[in-house]
mmCIF file of C-alpha atoms in Angstrom:
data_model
loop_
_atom_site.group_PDB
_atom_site.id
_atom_site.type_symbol
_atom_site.label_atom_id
_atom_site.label_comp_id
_atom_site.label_asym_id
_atom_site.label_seq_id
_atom_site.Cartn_x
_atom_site.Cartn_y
_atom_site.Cartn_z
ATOM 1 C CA UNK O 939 142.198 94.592 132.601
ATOM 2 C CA UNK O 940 141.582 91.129 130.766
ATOM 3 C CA UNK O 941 138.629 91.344 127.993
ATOM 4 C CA UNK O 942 135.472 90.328 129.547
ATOM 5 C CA UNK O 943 133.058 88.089 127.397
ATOM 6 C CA UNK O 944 129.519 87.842 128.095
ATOM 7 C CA UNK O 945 127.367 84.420 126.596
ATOM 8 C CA UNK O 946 124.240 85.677 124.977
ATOM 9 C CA UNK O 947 121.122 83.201 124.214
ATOM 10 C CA UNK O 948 118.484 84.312 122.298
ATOM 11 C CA UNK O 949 114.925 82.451 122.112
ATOM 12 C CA UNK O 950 116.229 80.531 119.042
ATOM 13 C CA UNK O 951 119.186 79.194 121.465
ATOM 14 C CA UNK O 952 117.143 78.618 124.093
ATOM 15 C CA UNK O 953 114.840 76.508 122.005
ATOM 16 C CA UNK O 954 117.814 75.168 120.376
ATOM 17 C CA UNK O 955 119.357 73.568 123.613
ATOM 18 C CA UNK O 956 115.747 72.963 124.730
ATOM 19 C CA UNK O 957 115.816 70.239 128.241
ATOM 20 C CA UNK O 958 113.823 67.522 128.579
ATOM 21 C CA UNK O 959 110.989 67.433 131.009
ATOM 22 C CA UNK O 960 112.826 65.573 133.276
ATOM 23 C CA UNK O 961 116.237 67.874 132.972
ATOM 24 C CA UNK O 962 113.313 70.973 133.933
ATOM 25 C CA UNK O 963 112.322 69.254 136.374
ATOM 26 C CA UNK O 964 115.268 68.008 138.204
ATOM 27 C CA UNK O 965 117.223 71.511 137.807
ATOM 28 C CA UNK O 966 114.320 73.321 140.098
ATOM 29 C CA UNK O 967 113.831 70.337 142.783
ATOM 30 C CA UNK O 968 117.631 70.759 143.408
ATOM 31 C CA UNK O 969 117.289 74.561 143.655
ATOM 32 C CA UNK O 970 114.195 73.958 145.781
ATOM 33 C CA UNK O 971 116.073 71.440 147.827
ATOM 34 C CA UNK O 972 119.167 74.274 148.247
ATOM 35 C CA UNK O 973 116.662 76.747 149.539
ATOM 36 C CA UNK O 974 115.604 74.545 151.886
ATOM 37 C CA UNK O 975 118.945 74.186 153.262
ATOM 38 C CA UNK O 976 119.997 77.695 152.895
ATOM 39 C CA UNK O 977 122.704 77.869 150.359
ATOM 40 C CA UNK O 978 120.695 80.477 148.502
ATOM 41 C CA UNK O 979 119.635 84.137 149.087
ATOM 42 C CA UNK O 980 116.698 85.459 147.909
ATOM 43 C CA UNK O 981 115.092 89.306 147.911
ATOM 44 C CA UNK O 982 111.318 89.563 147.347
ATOM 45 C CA UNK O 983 110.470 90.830 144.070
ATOM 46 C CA UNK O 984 109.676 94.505 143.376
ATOM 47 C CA UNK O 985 107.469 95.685 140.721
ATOM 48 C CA UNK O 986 107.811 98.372 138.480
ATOM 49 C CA UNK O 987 104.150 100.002 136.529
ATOM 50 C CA UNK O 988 104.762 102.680 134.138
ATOM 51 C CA UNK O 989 102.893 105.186 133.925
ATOM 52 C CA UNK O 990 101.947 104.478 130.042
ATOM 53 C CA UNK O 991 98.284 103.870 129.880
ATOM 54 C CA UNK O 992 98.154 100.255 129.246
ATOM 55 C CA UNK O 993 97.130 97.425 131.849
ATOM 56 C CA UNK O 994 100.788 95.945 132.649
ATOM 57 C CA UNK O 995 103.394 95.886 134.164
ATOM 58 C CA UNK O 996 107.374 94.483 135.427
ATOM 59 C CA UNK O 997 108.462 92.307 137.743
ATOM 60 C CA UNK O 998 112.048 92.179 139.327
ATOM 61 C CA UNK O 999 113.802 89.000 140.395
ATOM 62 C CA UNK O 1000 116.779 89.054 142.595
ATOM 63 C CA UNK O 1001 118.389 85.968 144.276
ATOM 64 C CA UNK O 1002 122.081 84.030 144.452
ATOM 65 C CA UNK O 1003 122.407 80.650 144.910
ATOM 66 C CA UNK O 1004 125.715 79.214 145.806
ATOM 67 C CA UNK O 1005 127.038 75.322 144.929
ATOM 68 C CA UNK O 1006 128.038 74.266 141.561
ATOM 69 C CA UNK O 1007 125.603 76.989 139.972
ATOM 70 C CA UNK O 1008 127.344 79.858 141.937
ATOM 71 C CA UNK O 1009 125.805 82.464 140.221
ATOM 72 C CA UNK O 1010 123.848 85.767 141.426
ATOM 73 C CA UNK O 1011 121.057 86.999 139.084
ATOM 74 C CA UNK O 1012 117.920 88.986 138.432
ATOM 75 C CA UNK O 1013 115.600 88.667 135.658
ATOM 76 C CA UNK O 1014 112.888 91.695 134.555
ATOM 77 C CA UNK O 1015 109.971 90.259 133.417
ATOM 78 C CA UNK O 1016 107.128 92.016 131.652
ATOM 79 C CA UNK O 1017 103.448 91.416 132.144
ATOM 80 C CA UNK O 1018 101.366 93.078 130.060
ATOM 81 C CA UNK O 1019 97.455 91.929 129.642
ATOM 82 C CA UNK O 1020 96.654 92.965 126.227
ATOM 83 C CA UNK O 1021 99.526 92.136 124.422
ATOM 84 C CA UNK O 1022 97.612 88.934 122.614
ATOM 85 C CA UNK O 1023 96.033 91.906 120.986
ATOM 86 C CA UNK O 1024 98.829 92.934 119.028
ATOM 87 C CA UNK O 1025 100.039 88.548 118.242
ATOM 88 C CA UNK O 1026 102.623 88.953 121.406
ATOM 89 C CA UNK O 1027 102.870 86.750 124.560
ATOM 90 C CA UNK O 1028 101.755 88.613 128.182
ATOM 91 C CA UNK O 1029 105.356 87.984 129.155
ATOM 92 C CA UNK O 1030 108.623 89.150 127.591
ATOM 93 C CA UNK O 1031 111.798 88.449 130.080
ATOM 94 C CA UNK O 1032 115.425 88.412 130.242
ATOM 95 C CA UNK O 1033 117.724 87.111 132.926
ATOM 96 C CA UNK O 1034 120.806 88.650 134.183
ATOM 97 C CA UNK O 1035 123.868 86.416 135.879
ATOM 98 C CA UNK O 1036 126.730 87.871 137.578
ATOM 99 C CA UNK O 1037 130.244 86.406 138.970
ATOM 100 C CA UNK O 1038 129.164 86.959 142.739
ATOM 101 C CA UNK O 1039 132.841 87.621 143.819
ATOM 102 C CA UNK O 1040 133.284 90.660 141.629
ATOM 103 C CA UNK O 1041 130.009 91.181 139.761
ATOM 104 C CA UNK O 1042 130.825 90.878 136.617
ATOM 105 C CA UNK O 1043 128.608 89.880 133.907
ATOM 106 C CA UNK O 1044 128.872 86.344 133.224
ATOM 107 C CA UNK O 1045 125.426 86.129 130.691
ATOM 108 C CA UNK O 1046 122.389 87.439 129.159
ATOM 109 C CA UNK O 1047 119.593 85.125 128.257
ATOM 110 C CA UNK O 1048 115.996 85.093 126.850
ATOM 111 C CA UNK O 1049 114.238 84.416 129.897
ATOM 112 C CA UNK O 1050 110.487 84.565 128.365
ATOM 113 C CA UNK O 1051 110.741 80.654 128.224
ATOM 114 C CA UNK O 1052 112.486 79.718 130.856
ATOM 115 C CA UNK O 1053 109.622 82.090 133.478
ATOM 116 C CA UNK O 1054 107.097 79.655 131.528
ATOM 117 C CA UNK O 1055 109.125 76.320 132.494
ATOM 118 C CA UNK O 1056 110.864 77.402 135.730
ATOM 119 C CA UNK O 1057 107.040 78.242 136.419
ATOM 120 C CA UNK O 1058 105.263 74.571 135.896
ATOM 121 C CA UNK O 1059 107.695 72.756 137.377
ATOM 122 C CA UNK O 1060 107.734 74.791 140.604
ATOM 123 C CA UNK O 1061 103.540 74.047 140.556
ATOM 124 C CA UNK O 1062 105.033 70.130 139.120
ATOM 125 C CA UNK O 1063 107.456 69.544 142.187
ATOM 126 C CA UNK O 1064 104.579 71.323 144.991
ATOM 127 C CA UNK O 1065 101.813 68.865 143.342
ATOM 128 C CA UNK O 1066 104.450 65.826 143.797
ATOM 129 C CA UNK O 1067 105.153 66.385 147.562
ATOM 130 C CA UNK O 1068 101.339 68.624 148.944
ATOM 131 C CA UNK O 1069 98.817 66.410 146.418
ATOM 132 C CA UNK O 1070 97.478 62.711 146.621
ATOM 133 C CA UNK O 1071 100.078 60.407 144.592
ATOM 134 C CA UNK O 1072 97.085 58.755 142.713
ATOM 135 C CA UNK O 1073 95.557 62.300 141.469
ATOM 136 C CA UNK O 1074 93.939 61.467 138.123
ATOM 137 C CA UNK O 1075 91.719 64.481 137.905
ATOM 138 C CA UNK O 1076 93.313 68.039 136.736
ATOM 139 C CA UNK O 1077 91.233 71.042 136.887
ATOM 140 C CA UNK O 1078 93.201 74.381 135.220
ATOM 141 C CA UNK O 1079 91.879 78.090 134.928
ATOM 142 C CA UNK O 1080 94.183 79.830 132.593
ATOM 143 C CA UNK O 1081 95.509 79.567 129.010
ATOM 144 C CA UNK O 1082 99.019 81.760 129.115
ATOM 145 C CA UNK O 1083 102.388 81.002 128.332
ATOM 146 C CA UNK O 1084 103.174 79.344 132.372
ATOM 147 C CA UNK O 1085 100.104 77.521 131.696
ATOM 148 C CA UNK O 1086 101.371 75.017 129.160
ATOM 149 C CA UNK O 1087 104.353 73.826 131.188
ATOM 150 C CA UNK O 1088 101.697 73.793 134.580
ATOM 151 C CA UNK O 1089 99.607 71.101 132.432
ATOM 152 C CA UNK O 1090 102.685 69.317 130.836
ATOM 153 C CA UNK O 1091 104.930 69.022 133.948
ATOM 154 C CA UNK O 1092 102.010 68.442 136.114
ATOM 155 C CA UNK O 1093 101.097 65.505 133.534
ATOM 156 C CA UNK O 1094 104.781 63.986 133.229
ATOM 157 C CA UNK O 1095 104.106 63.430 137.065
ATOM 158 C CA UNK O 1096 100.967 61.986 137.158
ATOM 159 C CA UNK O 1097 99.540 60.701 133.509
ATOM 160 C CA UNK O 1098 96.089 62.227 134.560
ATOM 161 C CA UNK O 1099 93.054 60.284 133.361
ATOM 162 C CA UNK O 1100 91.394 63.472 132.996
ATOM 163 C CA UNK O 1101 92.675 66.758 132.069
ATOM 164 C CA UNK O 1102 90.142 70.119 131.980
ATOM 165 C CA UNK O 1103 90.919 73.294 130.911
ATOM 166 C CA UNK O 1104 89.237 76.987 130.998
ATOM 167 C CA UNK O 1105 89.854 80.523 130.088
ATOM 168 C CA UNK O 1106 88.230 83.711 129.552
ATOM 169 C CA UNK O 1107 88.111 83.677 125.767
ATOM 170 C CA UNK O 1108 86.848 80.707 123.896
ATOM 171 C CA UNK O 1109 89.534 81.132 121.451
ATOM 172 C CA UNK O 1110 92.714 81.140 123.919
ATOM 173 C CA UNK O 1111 91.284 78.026 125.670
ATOM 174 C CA UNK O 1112 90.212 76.325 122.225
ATOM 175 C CA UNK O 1113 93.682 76.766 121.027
ATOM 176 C CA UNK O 1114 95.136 75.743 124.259
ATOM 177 C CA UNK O 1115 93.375 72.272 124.719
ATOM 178 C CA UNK O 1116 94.220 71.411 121.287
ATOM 179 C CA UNK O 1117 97.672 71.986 121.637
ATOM 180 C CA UNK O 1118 97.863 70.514 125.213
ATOM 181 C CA UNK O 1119 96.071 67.366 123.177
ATOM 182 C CA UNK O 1120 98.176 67.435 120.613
ATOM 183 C CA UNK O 1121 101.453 67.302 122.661
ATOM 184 C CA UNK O 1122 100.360 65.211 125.399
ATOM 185 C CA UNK O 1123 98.735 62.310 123.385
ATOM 186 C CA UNK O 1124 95.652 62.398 124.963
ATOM 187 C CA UNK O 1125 92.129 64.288 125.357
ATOM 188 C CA UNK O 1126 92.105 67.143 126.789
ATOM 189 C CA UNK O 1127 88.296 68.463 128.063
ATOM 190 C CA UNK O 1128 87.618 72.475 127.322
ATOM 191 C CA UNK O 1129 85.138 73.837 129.593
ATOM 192 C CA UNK O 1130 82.735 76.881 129.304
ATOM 193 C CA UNK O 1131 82.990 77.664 132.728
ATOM 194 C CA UNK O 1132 85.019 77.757 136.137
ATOM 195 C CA UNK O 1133 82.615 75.632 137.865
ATOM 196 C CA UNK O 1134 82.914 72.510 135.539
ATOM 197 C CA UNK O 1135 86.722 72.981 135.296
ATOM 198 C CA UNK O 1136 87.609 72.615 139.126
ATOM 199 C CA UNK O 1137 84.667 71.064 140.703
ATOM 200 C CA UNK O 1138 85.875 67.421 141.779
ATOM 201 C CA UNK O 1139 89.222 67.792 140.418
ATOM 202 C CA UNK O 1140 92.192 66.009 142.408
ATOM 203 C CA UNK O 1141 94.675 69.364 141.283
ATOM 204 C CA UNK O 1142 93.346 72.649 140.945
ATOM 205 C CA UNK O 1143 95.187 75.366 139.799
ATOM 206 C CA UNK O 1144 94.618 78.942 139.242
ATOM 207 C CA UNK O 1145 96.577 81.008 136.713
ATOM 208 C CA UNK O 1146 93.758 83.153 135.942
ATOM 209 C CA UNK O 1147 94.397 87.120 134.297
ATOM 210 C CA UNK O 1148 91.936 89.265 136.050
ATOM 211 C CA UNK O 1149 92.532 92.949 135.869
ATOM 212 C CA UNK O 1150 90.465 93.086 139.548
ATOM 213 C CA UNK O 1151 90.194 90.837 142.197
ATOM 214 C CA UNK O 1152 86.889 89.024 142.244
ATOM 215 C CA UNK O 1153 85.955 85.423 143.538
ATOM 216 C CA UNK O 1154 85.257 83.111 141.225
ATOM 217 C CA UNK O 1155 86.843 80.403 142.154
ATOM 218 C CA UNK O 1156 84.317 78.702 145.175
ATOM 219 C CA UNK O 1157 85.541 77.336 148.125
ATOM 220 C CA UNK O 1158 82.535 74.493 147.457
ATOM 221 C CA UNK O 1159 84.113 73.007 144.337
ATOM 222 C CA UNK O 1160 87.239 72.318 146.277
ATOM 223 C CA UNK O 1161 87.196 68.293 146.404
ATOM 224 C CA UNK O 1162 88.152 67.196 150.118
ATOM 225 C CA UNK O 1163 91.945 66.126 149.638
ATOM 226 C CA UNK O 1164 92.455 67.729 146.661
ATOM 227 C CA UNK O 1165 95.577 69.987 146.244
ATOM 228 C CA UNK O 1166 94.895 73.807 144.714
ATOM 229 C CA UNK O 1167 97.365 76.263 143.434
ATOM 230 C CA UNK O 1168 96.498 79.627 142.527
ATOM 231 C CA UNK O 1169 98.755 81.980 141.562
ATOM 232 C CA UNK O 1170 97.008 84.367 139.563
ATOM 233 C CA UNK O 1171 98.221 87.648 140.027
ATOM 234 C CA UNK O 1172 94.835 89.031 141.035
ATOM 235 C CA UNK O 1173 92.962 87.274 143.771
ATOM 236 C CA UNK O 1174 90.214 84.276 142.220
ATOM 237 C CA UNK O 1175 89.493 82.505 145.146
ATOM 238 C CA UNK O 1176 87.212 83.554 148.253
ATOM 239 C CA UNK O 1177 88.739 84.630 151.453
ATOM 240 C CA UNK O 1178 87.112 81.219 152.853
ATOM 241 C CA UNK O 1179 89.775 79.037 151.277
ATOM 242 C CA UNK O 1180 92.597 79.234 153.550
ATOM 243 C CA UNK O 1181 89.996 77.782 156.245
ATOM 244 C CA UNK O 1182 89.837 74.262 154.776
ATOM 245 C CA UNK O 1183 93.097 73.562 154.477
ATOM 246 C CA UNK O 1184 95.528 70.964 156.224
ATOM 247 C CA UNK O 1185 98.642 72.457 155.245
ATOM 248 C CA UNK O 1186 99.261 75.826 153.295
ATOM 249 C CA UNK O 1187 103.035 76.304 151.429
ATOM 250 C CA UNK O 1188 104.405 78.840 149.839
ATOM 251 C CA UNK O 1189 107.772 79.531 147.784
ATOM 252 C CA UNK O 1190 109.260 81.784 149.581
ATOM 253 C CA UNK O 1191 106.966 84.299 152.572
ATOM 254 C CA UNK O 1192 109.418 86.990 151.991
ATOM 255 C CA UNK O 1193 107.930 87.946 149.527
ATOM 256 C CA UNK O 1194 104.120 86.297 149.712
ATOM 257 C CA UNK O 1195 103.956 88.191 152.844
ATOM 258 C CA UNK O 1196 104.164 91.694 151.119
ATOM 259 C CA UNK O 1197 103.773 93.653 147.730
ATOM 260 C CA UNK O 1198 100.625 94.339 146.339
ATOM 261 C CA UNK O 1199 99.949 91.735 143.709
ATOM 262 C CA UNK O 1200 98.880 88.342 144.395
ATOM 263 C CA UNK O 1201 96.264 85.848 144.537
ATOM 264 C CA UNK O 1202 96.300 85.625 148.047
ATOM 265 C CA UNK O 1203 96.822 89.173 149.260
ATOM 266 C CA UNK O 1204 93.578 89.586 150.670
ATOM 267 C CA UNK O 1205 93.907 86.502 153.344
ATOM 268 C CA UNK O 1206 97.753 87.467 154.121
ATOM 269 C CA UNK O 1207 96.192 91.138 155.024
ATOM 270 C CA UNK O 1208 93.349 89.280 157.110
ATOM 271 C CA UNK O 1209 95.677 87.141 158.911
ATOM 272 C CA UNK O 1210 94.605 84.082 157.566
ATOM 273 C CA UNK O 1211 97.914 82.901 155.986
ATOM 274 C CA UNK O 1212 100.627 84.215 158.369
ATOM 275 C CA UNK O 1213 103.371 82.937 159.676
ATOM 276 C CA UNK O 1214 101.586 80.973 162.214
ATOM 277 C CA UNK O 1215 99.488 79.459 159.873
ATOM 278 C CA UNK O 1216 102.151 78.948 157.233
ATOM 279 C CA UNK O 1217 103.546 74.988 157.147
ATOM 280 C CA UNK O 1218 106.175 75.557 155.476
ATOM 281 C CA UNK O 1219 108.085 76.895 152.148
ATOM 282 C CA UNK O 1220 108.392 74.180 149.422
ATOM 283 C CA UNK O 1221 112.163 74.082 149.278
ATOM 284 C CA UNK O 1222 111.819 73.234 152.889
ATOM 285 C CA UNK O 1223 109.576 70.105 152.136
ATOM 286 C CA UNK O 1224 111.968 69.490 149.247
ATOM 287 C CA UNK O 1225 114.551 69.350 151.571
ATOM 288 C CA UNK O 1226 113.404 67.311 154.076
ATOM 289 C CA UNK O 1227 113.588 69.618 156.839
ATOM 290 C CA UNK O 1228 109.708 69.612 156.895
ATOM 291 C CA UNK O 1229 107.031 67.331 156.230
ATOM 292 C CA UNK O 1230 104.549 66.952 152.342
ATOM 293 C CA UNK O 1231 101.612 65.411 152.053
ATOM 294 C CA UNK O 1232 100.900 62.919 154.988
ATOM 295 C CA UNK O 1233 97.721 61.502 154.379
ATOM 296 C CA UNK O 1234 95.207 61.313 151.678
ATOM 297 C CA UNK O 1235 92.867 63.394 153.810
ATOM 298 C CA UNK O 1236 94.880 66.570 153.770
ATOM 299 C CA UNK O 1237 93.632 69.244 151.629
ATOM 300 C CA UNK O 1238 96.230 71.582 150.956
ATOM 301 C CA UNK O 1239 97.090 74.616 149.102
ATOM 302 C CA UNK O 1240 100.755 75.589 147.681
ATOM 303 C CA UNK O 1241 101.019 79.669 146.851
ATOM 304 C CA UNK O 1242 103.970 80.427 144.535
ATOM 305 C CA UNK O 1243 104.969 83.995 143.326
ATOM 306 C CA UNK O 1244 107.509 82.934 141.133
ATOM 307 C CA UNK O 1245 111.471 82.500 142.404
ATOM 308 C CA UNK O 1246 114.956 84.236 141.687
ATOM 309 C CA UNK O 1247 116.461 80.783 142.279
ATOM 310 C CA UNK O 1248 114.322 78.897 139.418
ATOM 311 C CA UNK O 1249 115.506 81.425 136.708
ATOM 312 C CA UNK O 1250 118.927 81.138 137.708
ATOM 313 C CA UNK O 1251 118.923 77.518 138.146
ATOM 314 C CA UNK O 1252 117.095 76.787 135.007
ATOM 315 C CA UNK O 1253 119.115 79.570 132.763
ATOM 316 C CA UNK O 1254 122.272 77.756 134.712
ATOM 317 C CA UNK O 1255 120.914 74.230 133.069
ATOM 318 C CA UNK O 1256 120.937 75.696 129.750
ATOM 319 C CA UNK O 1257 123.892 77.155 129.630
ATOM 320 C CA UNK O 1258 125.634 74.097 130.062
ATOM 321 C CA UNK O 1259 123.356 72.761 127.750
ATOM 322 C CA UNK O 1260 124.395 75.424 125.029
ATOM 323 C CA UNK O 1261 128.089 75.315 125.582
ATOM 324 C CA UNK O 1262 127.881 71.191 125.078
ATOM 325 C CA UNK O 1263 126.292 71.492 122.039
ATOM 326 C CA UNK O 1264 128.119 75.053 120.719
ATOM 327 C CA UNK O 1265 125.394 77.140 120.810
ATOM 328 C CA UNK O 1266 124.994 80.683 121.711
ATOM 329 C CA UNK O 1267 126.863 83.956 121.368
ATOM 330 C CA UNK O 1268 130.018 85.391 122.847
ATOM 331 C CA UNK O 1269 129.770 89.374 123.416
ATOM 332 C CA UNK O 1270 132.655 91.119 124.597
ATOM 333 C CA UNK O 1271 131.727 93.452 127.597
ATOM 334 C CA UNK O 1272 134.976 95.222 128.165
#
């Protein structure tokens, strides 16, 4: 047997091949847009919670997507509440691609990134084709690691006028606004509370970290054609939501339709977001094959639980990225 070579990229590589906004942005609407045309396969995520007495635990990604990427992959992702406690992000990952004619390892990379930026521009690309094209208001609960690439992508999109921002500790969402302020050139409004953050807002999402579900988020606030997007893993939102919306979109209802985790788990068990209810899945908007946003009455919600294809597409984009400019490591497997 030939030697077989596996690329490695650490966080330092990935930060050192580091894509534009645009280059994030355009990797996941083509990944979207091969869903949506079913070049791809995808297996809902399973979850793993060890028994070890802390609030956490791991998600599994599995998916293949075919094309110039032709790659099959699955990343593990940690998610572990407390770990600001200890100076560590919620969210430690790493992504797995195989040769999906023989599968054998092709590469290992630090995928605690690219879950943050595979993560805002899947919220990004659903706000450009489910909200109003001149949304100037942002309202965001939620301060961790996706959070930052929700509010820049979302932002690259749009150039809000207005930007809020809340979390449960004044000193996560302190330090978040001034770094969203800092990078995006422009104010950035810290609120004290949930109410002040969404109410009126063009774009609402929810990234929240609740250890139980509880409804804090009120149907009320919800602006009539505004766009929201919660995706916190524990329900937010009251189980009136789903009843004022136009059109309701998920990533993929394979696995929004089942596992216990999710901000809208309650209303899938009530049979408010079903598949008769369901418009579509984004990558089928991206693709054409069903419609956005169609008029600026529509108030519509997007659900995403995170995607197989968006790791392996973005971890794809780097890669290149890496071997253009010589970075990374080559491990020899066998």
């Amino acid at each position: 047997m030939l030697p077989i070579y596996i690329t490695y990229l650490n966080r330092f590589d990935i930060e050192a091949a580091m894509l534009t906004d645009a280059e994030i942005l355009s990797a996941i609407e083509t990944s979207l847009a091969m869903q949506g045309r079913g070049e791809t396969v995808i297996e809902p995520r399973m979850h793993l919670e060890p028994r070890a007495g802390v609030e956490g635990h791991f998600n599994v990604l599995r998916g293949w997507i075919g094309g110039e990427i032709d790659a099959a992959g699955v990343k593990v992702v940690g998610d572990f509440v407390d770990n600001y406690k200890q100076g560590m992000p919620s969210e430690f990952g790493v992504l797995n691609l195989f040769d999906p004619r023989t599968g054998k390892p092709t590469a290992i990379l630090d995928a605690s990134g690219i879950t943050d930026m595979r993560t805002g521009a899947v919220t990004a690309i659903g706000a450009k084709h489910l909200a109003r094209k001149g949304s100037k208001v942002l309202g965001h609960i939620g301060a961790r690691g996706t959070a930052y690439w929700n509010v820049r992508l979302l932002d690259h999109l749009f150039d809000f006028d207005e930007i809020r921002v809340h979390s449960r500790r004044p000193e996560s969402r302190n330090t978040f606004g001034e770094r969203l302020s800092r990078d995006l050139g422009k104010p950035v409004k810290v609120t004290d509370d949930w109410r002040s953050c969404v109410e009126g807002a063009d774009i609402i999402v929810e990234a929240s970290r609740l250890s139980q579900p509880e409804p804090i988020l009120k149907t009320e606030w919800i602006k009539p054609g505004a766009l929201i997007v919660p995706y916190g893993t524990m329900s937010a939102v009251e189980l009136s939501l789903t009843d004022i919306m136009a059109k309701m979109v998920v990533d993929d209802w394979g696995q929004c339709k089942g596992g216990k985790f999710g901000s809208l788990r309650a209303h899938v068990e009530a049979g408010k977001l079903s598949e008769d209810t369901l418009h579509a899945e984004l990558g089928q908007i991206v693709a054409g094959a069903k419609p956005g946003r169609e008029s600026d009455d529509e108030t519509n919600l997007f659900w995403h639980r995170g995607l197989s294809l968006s790791d392996i597409a973005l971890g794809h984009a780097f890669l290149t990225k890496a071997q253009a400019m010589g970075v990374g490591h080559r491990l020899r497997y066998a």
